[in-house]
XYZ file of C-alpha atoms in Angstrom:
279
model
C 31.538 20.106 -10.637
C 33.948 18.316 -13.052
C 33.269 14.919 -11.378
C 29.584 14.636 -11.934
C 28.218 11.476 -14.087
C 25.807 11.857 -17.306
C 22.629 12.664 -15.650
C 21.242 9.976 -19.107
C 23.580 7.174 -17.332
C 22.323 8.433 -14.071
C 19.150 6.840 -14.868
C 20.564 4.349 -17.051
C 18.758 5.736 -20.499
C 20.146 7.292 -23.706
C 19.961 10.553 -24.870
C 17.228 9.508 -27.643
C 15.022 8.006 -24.595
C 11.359 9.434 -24.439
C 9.789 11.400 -22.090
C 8.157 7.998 -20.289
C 11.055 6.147 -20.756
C 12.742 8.734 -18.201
C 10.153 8.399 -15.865
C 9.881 4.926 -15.582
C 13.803 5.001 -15.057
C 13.479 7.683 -12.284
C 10.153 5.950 -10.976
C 12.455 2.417 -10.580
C 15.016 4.073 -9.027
C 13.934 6.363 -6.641
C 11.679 3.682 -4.963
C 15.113 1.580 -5.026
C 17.269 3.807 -3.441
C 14.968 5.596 -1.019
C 16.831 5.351 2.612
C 13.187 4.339 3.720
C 13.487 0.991 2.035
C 17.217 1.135 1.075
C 19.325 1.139 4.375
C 22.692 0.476 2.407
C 25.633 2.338 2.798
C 25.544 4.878 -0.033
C 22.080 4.472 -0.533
C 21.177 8.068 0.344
C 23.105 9.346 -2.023
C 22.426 7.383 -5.053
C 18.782 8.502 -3.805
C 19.851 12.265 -4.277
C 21.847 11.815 -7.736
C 18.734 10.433 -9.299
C 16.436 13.202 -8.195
C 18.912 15.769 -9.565
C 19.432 13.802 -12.509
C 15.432 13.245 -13.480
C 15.122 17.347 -12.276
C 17.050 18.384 -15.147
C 16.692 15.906 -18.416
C 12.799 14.656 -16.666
C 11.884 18.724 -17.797
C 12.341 19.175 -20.917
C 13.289 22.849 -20.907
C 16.080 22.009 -18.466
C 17.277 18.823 -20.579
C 17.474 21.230 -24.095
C 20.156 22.930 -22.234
C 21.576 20.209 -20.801
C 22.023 18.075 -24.168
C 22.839 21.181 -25.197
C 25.983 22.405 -22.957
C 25.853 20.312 -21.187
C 26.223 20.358 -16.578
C 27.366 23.989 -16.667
C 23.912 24.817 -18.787
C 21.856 24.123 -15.581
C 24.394 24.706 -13.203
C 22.058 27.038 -11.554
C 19.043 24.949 -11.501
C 20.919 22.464 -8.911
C 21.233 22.887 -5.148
C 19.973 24.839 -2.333
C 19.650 25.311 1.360
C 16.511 23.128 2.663
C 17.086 20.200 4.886
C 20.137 18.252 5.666
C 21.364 17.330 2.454
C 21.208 20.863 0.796
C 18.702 19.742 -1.965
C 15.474 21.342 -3.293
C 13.428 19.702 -5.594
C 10.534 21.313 -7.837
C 7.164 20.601 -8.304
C 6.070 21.383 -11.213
C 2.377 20.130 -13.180
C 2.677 16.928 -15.193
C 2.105 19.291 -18.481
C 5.293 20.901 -17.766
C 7.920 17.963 -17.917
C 9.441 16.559 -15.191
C 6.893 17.012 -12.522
C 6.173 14.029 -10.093
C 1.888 13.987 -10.535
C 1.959 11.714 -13.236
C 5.023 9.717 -12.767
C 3.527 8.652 -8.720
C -0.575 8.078 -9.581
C -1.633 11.464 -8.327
C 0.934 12.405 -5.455
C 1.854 16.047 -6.072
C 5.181 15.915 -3.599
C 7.413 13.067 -3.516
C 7.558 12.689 -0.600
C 3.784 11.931 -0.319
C 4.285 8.668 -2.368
C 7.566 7.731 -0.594
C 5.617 8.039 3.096
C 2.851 6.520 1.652
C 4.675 3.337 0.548
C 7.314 2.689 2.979
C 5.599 4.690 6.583
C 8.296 6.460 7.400
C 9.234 10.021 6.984
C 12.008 11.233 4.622
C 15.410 12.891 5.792
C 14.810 15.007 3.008
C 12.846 17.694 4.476
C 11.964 19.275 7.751
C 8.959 21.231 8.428
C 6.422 22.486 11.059
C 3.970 20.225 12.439
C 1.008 19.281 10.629
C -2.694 19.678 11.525
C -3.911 15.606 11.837
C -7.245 14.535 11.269
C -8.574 10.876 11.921
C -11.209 9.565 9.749
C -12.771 6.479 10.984
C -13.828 3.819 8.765
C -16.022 0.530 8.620
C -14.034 -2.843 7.941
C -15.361 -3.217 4.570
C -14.930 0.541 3.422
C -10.955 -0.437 4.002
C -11.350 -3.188 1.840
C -12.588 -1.658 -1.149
C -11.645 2.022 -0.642
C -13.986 4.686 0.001
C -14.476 8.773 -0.437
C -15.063 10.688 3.099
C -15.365 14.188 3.523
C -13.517 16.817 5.869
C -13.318 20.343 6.442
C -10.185 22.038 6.845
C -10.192 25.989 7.280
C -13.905 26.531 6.236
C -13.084 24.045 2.596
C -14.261 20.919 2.523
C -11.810 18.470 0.922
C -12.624 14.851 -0.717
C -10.438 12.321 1.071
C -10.192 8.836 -1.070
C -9.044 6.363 0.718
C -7.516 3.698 -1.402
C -8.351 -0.154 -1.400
C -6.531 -1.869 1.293
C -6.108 0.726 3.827
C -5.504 -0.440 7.399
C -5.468 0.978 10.788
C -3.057 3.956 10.854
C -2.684 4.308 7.058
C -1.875 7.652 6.654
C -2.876 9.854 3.884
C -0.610 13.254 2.986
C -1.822 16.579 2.096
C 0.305 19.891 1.773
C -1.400 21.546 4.727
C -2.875 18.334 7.009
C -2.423 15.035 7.190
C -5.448 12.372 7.250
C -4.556 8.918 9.468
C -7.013 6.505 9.069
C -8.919 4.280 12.020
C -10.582 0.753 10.858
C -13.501 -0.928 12.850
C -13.014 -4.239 13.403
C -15.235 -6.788 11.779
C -17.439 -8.861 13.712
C -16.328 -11.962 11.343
C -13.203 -11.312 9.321
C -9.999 -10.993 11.227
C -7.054 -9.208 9.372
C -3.670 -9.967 9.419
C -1.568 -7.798 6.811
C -3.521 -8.225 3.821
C -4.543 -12.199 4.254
C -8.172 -12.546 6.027
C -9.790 -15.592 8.434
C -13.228 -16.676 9.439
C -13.967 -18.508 11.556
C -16.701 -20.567 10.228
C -19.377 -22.886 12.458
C -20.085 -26.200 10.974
C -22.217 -29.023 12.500
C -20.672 -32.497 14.170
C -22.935 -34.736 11.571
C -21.445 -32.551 8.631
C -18.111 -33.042 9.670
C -18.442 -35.937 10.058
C -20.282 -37.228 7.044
C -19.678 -34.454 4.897
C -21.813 -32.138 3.585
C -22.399 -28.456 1.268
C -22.753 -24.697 3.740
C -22.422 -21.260 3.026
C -19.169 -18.821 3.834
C -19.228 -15.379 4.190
C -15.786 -14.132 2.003
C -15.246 -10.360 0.934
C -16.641 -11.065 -2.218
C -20.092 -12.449 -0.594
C -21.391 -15.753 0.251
C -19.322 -18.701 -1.122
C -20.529 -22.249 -1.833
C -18.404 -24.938 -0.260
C -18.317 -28.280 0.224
C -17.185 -29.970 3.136
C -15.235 -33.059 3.463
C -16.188 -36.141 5.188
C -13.720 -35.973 8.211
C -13.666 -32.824 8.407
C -10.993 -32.191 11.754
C -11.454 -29.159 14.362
C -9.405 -26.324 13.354
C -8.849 -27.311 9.694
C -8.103 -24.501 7.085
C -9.441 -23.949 3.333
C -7.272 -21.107 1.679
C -8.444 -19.359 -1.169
C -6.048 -17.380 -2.947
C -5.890 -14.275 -3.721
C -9.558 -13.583 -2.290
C -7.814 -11.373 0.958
C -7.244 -7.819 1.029
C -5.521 -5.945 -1.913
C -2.165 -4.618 -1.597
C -1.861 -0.798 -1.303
C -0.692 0.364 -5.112
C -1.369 -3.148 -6.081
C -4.020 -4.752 -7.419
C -2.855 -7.784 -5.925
C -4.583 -9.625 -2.975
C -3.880 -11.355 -0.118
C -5.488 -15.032 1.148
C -8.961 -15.874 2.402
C -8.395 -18.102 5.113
C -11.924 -20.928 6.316
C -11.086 -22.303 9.336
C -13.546 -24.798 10.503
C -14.769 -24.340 13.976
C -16.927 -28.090 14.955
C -20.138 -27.517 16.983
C -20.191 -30.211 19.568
C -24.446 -30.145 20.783
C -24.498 -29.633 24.410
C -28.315 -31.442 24.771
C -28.737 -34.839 23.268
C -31.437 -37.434 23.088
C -31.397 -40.670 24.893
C -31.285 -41.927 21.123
C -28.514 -40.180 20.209
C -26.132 -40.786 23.346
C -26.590 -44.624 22.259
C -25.988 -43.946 18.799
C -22.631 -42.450 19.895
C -21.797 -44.669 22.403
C -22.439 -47.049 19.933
C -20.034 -44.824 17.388
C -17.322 -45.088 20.528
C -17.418 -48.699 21.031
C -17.593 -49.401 17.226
């Protein structure tokens, strides 16, 4: 094809660029232009240019021809007949240049990383139904990521579940796929990656003011409460939530302040708060 760009200004390097150079390009790129995250109008295909271009000059057999004659040199090495768009692509080991392993933390298929990021499934490829497992987890296994076990055709396979995993997370294997199921925690409410507890404080300490103990993700917390302190009031402590899938950011720990009102009281203490009322 006489009309096809530089696969180097493809992914916006020069020809002297190194081997991670390249892959942070195609890395930036690719998670850009993927039509899960991308829905622009020629977003698709800006999605397939820079997989064909990181294909050829991202293995570095491929890109010796390429520098070397240039698109007719791998002319051959482009194309095929799987899935709508008439596009293959080739997964090959980290060691041999251009292979996705390394560039995607461990993800031997593309497609793994893209699914894994956005939910979704890619346009890209259609195949025969998967075998699904469910794993089910405890609240705080979610949190900070845990190793389970399954067996799938007589082999037993090490699932890791990364840090921050949340009901229906899915994890992607070449021959199953792994979803995951979260038990609620009798404290700590979710919501995305941000956390709340509710936390029971006396009347006299709201009142007057006074030190407890939270429960937070990271263990029991030291706080001091405010004189004052109203029903419903919030402490936020950032960056003490849940971390972000491929991040090693967090979300917020969220107090909120729940006032216990005693249901029994003295005939001393109904006139010391009527007395408080009248004051």
């Amino acid at each position: 094809m006489t009309n096809q760009r530089d696969y180097y200004e493809v992914l916006g390097v020069g020809k002297s660029a190194t081997e991670q150079q390249i892959k942070s390009a195609y890395r930036k790129l690719a998670l850009q232009y993927h039509p899960d995250r991308n829905k622009e109008s020629g977003a698709t295909e800006k999605f397939k240019e820079v997989n064909t271009a990181y294909e050829v000059i991202g293995n570095s057999e491929k890109r010796k021809m390429y520098d070397q004659f240039g698109h007719a040199g791998v002319s051959g090495n482009q194309g095929g007949s799987q899935g709508p768009f008439n596009y293959t692509y080739s997964n090959q080991s980290a060691s041999g240049g251009g292979g996705f392993e390394d560039i995607f933390g461990g993800f031997s298929d593309p497609f793994d990383i893209f699914e894994s990021f956005f939910g979704g499934t890619t346009p890209f490829r259609q195949q025969a139904r998967k075998i699904q497992y469910q794993l089910k987890i405890d609240f705080m296994e979610a949190v900070n990521g845990v190793t389970k076990n399954i067996v799938h055709q007589g082999k037993q396979y090490a699932i890791k579940i990364p840090a921050g995993a949340d009901e229906g997370t899915r994890i992607r294997y070449t021959d199953f796929d792994v979803t995951v199921a979260v038990v609620p925690h009798k404290q700590f409410k979710r919501e995305g990656v941000d956390v709340i507890v509710d936390h029971e404080v006396s009347f006299p300490t709201a009142a007057l003011g006074g030190d407890t103990s939270v429960p937070t993700l990271d263990g029991d917390l030291k706080l001091k409460i405010k004189a004052g302190t109203q029903p419903g009031s919030l402490v936020r402590l950032t960056g003490k939530g849940i971390q972000h899938l491929n991040s090693s950011r967090r979300g917020d720990f969220y107090i909120r302040f729940i006032i216990k009102v005693p249901t029994k009281l003295s005939r001393q203490q109904r006139e010391l708060l009527n007395e408080f009322d009248t004051a």
